[in-house]
Amino acid sequence: MHADNDTPSSWMRKYAPLMAAGGTVLDLACGAGRNARWLAGQGWRVEAVDRDAAALAALRGVPGVSARQADLEAGPWPYSGVRFAGIVVCRYLHRPLLPLLAHGLAPGGVLIYETFMLGQERIGRPRNPDYLLRPGELLDVYGPMLRVVAYAEGVMEEPAPAVLQRICAVGPARGGPASAPP
């Protein structure tokens, strides 16, 4: 599920500066690439992945963006052994991928994740609990693995009212405990 507009995520924009400048960022389930375009415009190299070839076509020719079509739910994980300076996920949930994202961060890499949670079904789509986080779920998954920089959950008014859960977390430095990039 992707946002209905072209405005990049405010949560992502706020925490993107924690990612290593010029590093490679994975935009997971990127849709038409609202976040990928913004990230590339700020100087990051972006690997944008989605299963929707038509949506990915909007990224063709965008400098700094490499688009990949992959079915993240039925196909193999296309990034085994690859580490990213940042991973961005907005309005998408496939629980089996959650631990893979933490392991896909380079030392000091930043995970920026926001998606719908329980309560959203009273406002709009999605309504299926398979696509709605439980209260505190992102903290439960990433708290033991990463250093949580910021967390929020509840009704968010921008860009349109939605019940969301958001986290920004930093992966461990090489050989040490989790820490923020310099």
PDB file of C-alpha atoms in Angstrom:
ATOM      1  CA  MET A   1       0.000   0.000   0.000  1.00  0.00           C
ATOM      2  CA  HIS A   2       1.474   3.301  -1.088  1.00  0.00           C
ATOM      3  CA  ALA A   3       0.520   6.870  -0.312  1.00  0.00           C
ATOM      4  CA  ASP A   4      -1.839   8.436  -2.798  1.00  0.00           C
ATOM      5  CA  ASN A   5       0.325  11.480  -3.485  1.00  0.00           C
ATOM      6  CA  ASP A   6       3.797  12.295  -4.730  1.00  0.00           C
ATOM      7  CA  THR A   7       4.979  13.973  -1.534  1.00  0.00           C
ATOM      8  CA  PRO A   8       7.889  12.114   0.060  1.00  0.00           C
ATOM      9  CA  SER A   9       7.373  10.824   3.590  1.00  0.00           C
ATOM     10  CA  SER A  10       7.929  13.539   6.197  1.00  0.00           C
ATOM     11  CA  TRP A  11       9.235  10.849   8.598  1.00  0.00           C
ATOM     12  CA  MET A  12      11.811   9.764   6.020  1.00  0.00           C
ATOM     13  CA  ARG A  13      12.839  13.343   5.228  1.00  0.00           C
ATOM     14  CA  LYS A  14      13.322  14.074   8.926  1.00  0.00           C
ATOM     15  CA  TYR A  15      15.627  11.106   9.596  1.00  0.00           C
ATOM     16  CA  ALA A  16      17.362  10.653   6.222  1.00  0.00           C
ATOM     17  CA  PRO A  17      20.245  12.948   7.268  1.00  0.00           C
ATOM     18  CA  LEU A  18      21.359  10.172   9.660  1.00  0.00           C
ATOM     19  CA  MET A  19      22.261   8.004   6.642  1.00  0.00           C
ATOM     20  CA  ALA A  20      25.818   8.132   5.302  1.00  0.00           C
ATOM     21  CA  ALA A  21      26.025  10.875   2.679  1.00  0.00           C
ATOM     22  CA  GLY A  22      26.299   9.445  -0.813  1.00  0.00           C
ATOM     23  CA  GLY A  23      25.612   5.899   0.400  1.00  0.00           C
ATOM     24  CA  THR A  24      23.226   3.442  -1.200  1.00  0.00           C
ATOM     25  CA  VAL A  25      19.675   3.369   0.140  1.00  0.00           C
ATOM     26  CA  LEU A  26      17.105   0.633  -0.433  1.00  0.00           C
ATOM     27  CA  ASP A  27      13.579   1.932  -1.015  1.00  0.00           C
ATOM     28  CA  LEU A  28      11.528  -1.210  -0.383  1.00  0.00           C
ATOM     29  CA  ALA A  29       8.116  -1.520  -2.066  1.00  0.00           C
ATOM     30  CA  CYS A  30       8.789   1.877  -3.597  1.00  0.00           C
ATOM     31  CA  GLY A  31       5.715   2.138  -5.812  1.00  0.00           C
ATOM     32  CA  ALA A  32       6.132   5.006  -8.273  1.00  0.00           C
ATOM     33  CA  GLY A  33       9.156   6.232  -6.310  1.00  0.00           C
ATOM     34  CA  ARG A  34       8.123   9.344  -4.399  1.00  0.00           C
ATOM     35  CA  ASN A  35      10.766   8.620  -1.740  1.00  0.00           C
ATOM     36  CA  ALA A  36      13.372   7.265  -4.182  1.00  0.00           C
ATOM     37  CA  ARG A  37      13.254  10.451  -6.260  1.00  0.00           C
ATOM     38  CA  TRP A  38      13.662  12.634  -3.176  1.00  0.00           C
ATOM     39  CA  LEU A  39      16.566  10.550  -1.842  1.00  0.00           C
ATOM     40  CA  ALA A  40      18.375  10.603  -5.189  1.00  0.00           C
ATOM     41  CA  GLY A  41      17.864  14.360  -5.351  1.00  0.00           C
ATOM     42  CA  GLN A  42      19.647  14.650  -2.007  1.00  0.00           C
ATOM     43  CA  GLY A  43      22.682  12.721  -3.287  1.00  0.00           C
ATOM     44  CA  TRP A  44      22.049   9.137  -2.203  1.00  0.00           C
ATOM     45  CA  ARG A  45      22.248   6.266  -4.660  1.00  0.00           C
ATOM     46  CA  VAL A  46      18.887   4.503  -4.516  1.00  0.00           C
ATOM     47  CA  GLU A  47      17.965   0.886  -5.173  1.00  0.00           C
ATOM     48  CA  ALA A  48      14.190   1.078  -5.664  1.00  0.00           C
ATOM     49  CA  VAL A  49      12.338  -2.247  -5.638  1.00  0.00           C
ATOM     50  CA  ASP A  50       8.688  -3.076  -6.200  1.00  0.00           C
ATOM     51  CA  ARG A  51       6.701  -5.855  -7.872  1.00  0.00           C
ATOM     52  CA  ASP A  52       4.664  -3.387  -9.963  1.00  0.00           C
ATOM     53  CA  ALA A  53       6.459  -2.875 -13.284  1.00  0.00           C
ATOM     54  CA  ALA A  54       4.076  -0.075 -14.302  1.00  0.00           C
ATOM     55  CA  ALA A  55       4.846   1.883 -11.120  1.00  0.00           C
ATOM     56  CA  LEU A  56       8.588   1.320 -11.560  1.00  0.00           C
ATOM     57  CA  ALA A  57       8.388   2.743 -15.084  1.00  0.00           C
ATOM     58  CA  ALA A  58       7.990   6.179 -13.461  1.00  0.00           C
ATOM     59  CA  LEU A  59      11.593   5.832 -12.218  1.00  0.00           C
ATOM     60  CA  ARG A  60      13.113   5.066 -15.615  1.00  0.00           C
ATOM     61  CA  GLY A  61      15.832   7.606 -16.320  1.00  0.00           C
ATOM     62  CA  VAL A  62      15.830   9.216 -12.863  1.00  0.00           C
ATOM     63  CA  PRO A  63      19.488   9.997 -12.068  1.00  0.00           C
ATOM     64  CA  GLY A  64      20.786   8.096  -9.043  1.00  0.00           C
ATOM     65  CA  VAL A  65      17.927   5.562  -9.018  1.00  0.00           C
ATOM     66  CA  SER A  66      18.249   1.928 -10.020  1.00  0.00           C
ATOM     67  CA  ALA A  67      14.830   0.264 -10.265  1.00  0.00           C
ATOM     68  CA  ARG A  68      14.334  -3.468  -9.796  1.00  0.00           C
ATOM     69  CA  GLN A  69      11.158  -5.453 -10.263  1.00  0.00           C
ATOM     70  CA  ALA A  70      10.864  -8.253  -7.706  1.00  0.00           C
ATOM     71  CA  ASP A  71       8.056  -9.997  -5.887  1.00  0.00           C
ATOM     72  CA  LEU A  72       9.172  -9.504  -2.295  1.00  0.00           C
ATOM     73  CA  GLU A  73       6.483 -11.827  -0.947  1.00  0.00           C
ATOM     74  CA  ALA A  74       6.568 -14.803  -3.307  1.00  0.00           C
ATOM     75  CA  GLY A  75      10.070 -14.585  -4.750  1.00  0.00           C
ATOM     76  CA  PRO A  76      13.505 -14.988  -3.160  1.00  0.00           C
ATOM     77  CA  TRP A  77      14.970 -12.091  -1.167  1.00  0.00           C
ATOM     78  CA  PRO A  78      16.978 -10.264  -3.851  1.00  0.00           C
ATOM     79  CA  TYR A  79      19.451  -8.638  -1.437  1.00  0.00           C
ATOM     80  CA  SER A  80      21.117 -11.529   0.416  1.00  0.00           C
ATOM     81  CA  GLY A  81      24.572 -10.405   1.464  1.00  0.00           C
ATOM     82  CA  VAL A  82      23.978  -6.785   0.387  1.00  0.00           C
ATOM     83  CA  ARG A  83      24.322  -4.021   3.001  1.00  0.00           C
ATOM     84  CA  PHE A  84      22.818  -0.566   2.682  1.00  0.00           C
ATOM     85  CA  ALA A  85      23.567   2.828   4.268  1.00  0.00           C
ATOM     86  CA  GLY A  86      19.820   3.110   4.719  1.00  0.00           C
ATOM     87  CA  ILE A  87      16.620   1.202   4.180  1.00  0.00           C
ATOM     88  CA  VAL A  88      13.331   3.041   3.739  1.00  0.00           C
ATOM     89  CA  VAL A  89       9.926   1.360   3.935  1.00  0.00           C
ATOM     90  CA  CYS A  90       6.740   3.399   3.710  1.00  0.00           C
ATOM     91  CA  ARG A  91       3.245   1.960   3.908  1.00  0.00           C
ATOM     92  CA  TYR A  92       4.185  -1.642   3.232  1.00  0.00           C
ATOM     93  CA  LEU A  93       4.229  -4.680   5.499  1.00  0.00           C
ATOM     94  CA  HIS A  94       5.322  -8.242   4.873  1.00  0.00           C
ATOM     95  CA  ARG A  95       6.366  -9.565   8.279  1.00  0.00           C
ATOM     96  CA  PRO A  96       8.831 -12.227   7.037  1.00  0.00           C
ATOM     97  CA  LEU A  97      10.997  -9.399   5.678  1.00  0.00           C
ATOM     98  CA  LEU A  98      11.308  -7.525   8.980  1.00  0.00           C
ATOM     99  CA  PRO A  99      14.432  -9.321  10.304  1.00  0.00           C
ATOM    100  CA  LEU A 100      16.038  -9.296   6.853  1.00  0.00           C
ATOM    101  CA  LEU A 101      15.927  -5.505   6.877  1.00  0.00           C
ATOM    102  CA  ALA A 102      17.949  -5.252  10.086  1.00  0.00           C
ATOM    103  CA  HIS A 103      20.554  -7.617   8.636  1.00  0.00           C
ATOM    104  CA  GLY A 104      20.638  -5.568   5.425  1.00  0.00           C
ATOM    105  CA  LEU A 105      22.052  -2.494   7.140  1.00  0.00           C
ATOM    106  CA  ALA A 106      25.721  -1.629   6.750  1.00  0.00           C
ATOM    107  CA  PRO A 107      27.518  -0.787  10.014  1.00  0.00           C
ATOM    108  CA  GLY A 108      25.838   2.378  11.280  1.00  0.00           C
ATOM    109  CA  GLY A 109      23.103   2.027   8.632  1.00  0.00           C
ATOM    110  CA  VAL A 110      19.702   3.582   9.248  1.00  0.00           C
ATOM    111  CA  LEU A 111      16.279   1.943   9.008  1.00  0.00           C
ATOM    112  CA  ILE A 112      13.370   4.327   8.425  1.00  0.00           C
ATOM    113  CA  TYR A 113      10.052   2.494   8.500  1.00  0.00           C
ATOM    114  CA  GLU A 114       6.463   3.648   8.620  1.00  0.00           C
ATOM    115  CA  THR A 115       3.311   1.721   7.899  1.00  0.00           C
ATOM    116  CA  PHE A 116      -0.253   1.185   8.988  1.00  0.00           C
ATOM    117  CA  MET A 117      -1.236  -0.324  12.313  1.00  0.00           C
ATOM    118  CA  LEU A 118      -4.355  -1.620  14.006  1.00  0.00           C
ATOM    119  CA  GLY A 119      -6.954   1.123  14.120  1.00  0.00           C
ATOM    120  CA  GLN A 120      -6.441   2.005  10.443  1.00  0.00           C
ATOM    121  CA  GLU A 121      -9.313  -0.322   9.551  1.00  0.00           C
ATOM    122  CA  ARG A 122     -11.680   2.222  11.175  1.00  0.00           C
ATOM    123  CA  ILE A 123     -10.394   5.004   8.880  1.00  0.00           C
ATOM    124  CA  GLY A 124      -9.788   3.242   5.586  1.00  0.00           C
ATOM    125  CA  ARG A 125      -7.567   0.748   3.822  1.00  0.00           C
ATOM    126  CA  PRO A 126      -5.879  -1.520   4.526  1.00  0.00           C
ATOM    127  CA  ARG A 127      -8.353  -3.364   6.711  1.00  0.00           C
ATOM    128  CA  ASN A 128      -6.764  -6.821   6.668  1.00  0.00           C
ATOM    129  CA  PRO A 129      -4.860  -7.386   9.956  1.00  0.00           C
ATOM    130  CA  ASP A 130      -2.094  -9.115   7.967  1.00  0.00           C
ATOM    131  CA  TYR A 131      -1.154  -5.625   6.753  1.00  0.00           C
ATOM    132  CA  LEU A 132      -1.594  -3.812  10.066  1.00  0.00           C
ATOM    133  CA  LEU A 133       1.076  -3.708  12.751  1.00  0.00           C
ATOM    134  CA  ARG A 134       0.135  -4.516  16.319  1.00  0.00           C
ATOM    135  CA  PRO A 135       0.835  -1.829  18.959  1.00  0.00           C
ATOM    136  CA  GLY A 136       4.571  -1.626  19.595  1.00  0.00           C
ATOM    137  CA  GLU A 137       5.393  -4.246  16.959  1.00  0.00           C
ATOM    138  CA  LEU A 138       8.239  -2.341  15.282  1.00  0.00           C
ATOM    139  CA  LEU A 139       9.801  -1.713  18.707  1.00  0.00           C
ATOM    140  CA  ASP A 140       9.465  -5.401  19.557  1.00  0.00           C
ATOM    141  CA  VAL A 141      11.157  -6.449  16.318  1.00  0.00           C
ATOM    142  CA  TYR A 142      13.914  -3.853  16.016  1.00  0.00           C
ATOM    143  CA  GLY A 143      14.544  -2.797  19.631  1.00  0.00           C
ATOM    144  CA  PRO A 144      16.677  -5.874  20.420  1.00  0.00           C
ATOM    145  CA  MET A 145      18.678  -5.594  17.156  1.00  0.00           C
ATOM    146  CA  LEU A 146      19.103  -1.886  16.526  1.00  0.00           C
ATOM    147  CA  ARG A 147      19.387   1.384  18.446  1.00  0.00           C
ATOM    148  CA  VAL A 148      16.023   3.133  18.255  1.00  0.00           C
ATOM    149  CA  VAL A 149      16.438   6.838  17.500  1.00  0.00           C
ATOM    150  CA  ALA A 150      12.746   7.708  17.217  1.00  0.00           C
ATOM    151  CA  TYR A 151       9.406   5.947  17.450  1.00  0.00           C
ATOM    152  CA  ALA A 152       5.805   7.064  17.069  1.00  0.00           C
ATOM    153  CA  GLU A 153       2.441   5.391  16.714  1.00  0.00           C
ATOM    154  CA  GLY A 154      -1.126   6.549  16.474  1.00  0.00           C
ATOM    155  CA  VAL A 155      -3.222   8.793  14.272  1.00  0.00           C
ATOM    156  CA  MET A 156      -1.059  10.914  11.972  1.00  0.00           C
ATOM    157  CA  GLU A 157      -2.752  13.724  10.055  1.00  0.00           C
ATOM    158  CA  GLU A 158      -0.258  14.137   7.190  1.00  0.00           C
ATOM    159  CA  PRO A 159      -0.508  13.632   4.291  1.00  0.00           C
ATOM    160  CA  ALA A 160      -4.003  12.332   5.153  1.00  0.00           C
ATOM    161  CA  PRO A 161      -5.386  10.908   8.401  1.00  0.00           C
ATOM    162  CA  ALA A 162      -4.036   7.400   9.000  1.00  0.00           C
ATOM    163  CA  VAL A 163      -3.147   5.181  11.948  1.00  0.00           C
ATOM    164  CA  LEU A 164       0.590   4.608  11.571  1.00  0.00           C
ATOM    165  CA  GLN A 165       3.579   3.201  13.352  1.00  0.00           C
ATOM    166  CA  ARG A 166       6.986   4.758  12.636  1.00  0.00           C
ATOM    167  CA  ILE A 167      10.515   3.913  13.655  1.00  0.00           C
ATOM    168  CA  CYS A 168      13.990   5.189  12.896  1.00  0.00           C
ATOM    169  CA  ALA A 169      16.716   2.849  14.112  1.00  0.00           C
ATOM    170  CA  VAL A 170      20.463   2.602  13.586  1.00  0.00           C
ATOM    171  CA  GLY A 171      22.410  -0.584  13.007  1.00  0.00           C
ATOM    172  CA  PRO A 172      25.468  -1.481  15.021  1.00  0.00           C
ATOM    173  CA  ALA A 173      28.850  -0.017  14.200  1.00  0.00           C
ATOM    174  CA  ARG A 174      31.370  -2.543  12.913  1.00  0.00           C
ATOM    175  CA  GLY A 175      32.258  -4.874  15.781  1.00  0.00           C
ATOM    176  CA  GLY A 176      30.545  -2.800  18.453  1.00  0.00           C
ATOM    177  CA  PRO A 177      27.190  -1.975  19.996  1.00  0.00           C
ATOM    178  CA  ALA A 178      24.598  -0.084  17.999  1.00  0.00           C
ATOM    179  CA  SER A 179      25.519   3.568  17.611  1.00  0.00           C
ATOM    180  CA  ALA A 180      24.574   6.543  15.487  1.00  0.00           C
ATOM    181  CA  PRO A 181      26.750   7.453  12.500  1.00  0.00           C
ATOM    182  CA  PRO A 182      29.318  10.172  13.196  1.00  0.00           C
TER     183      PRO A 182
END
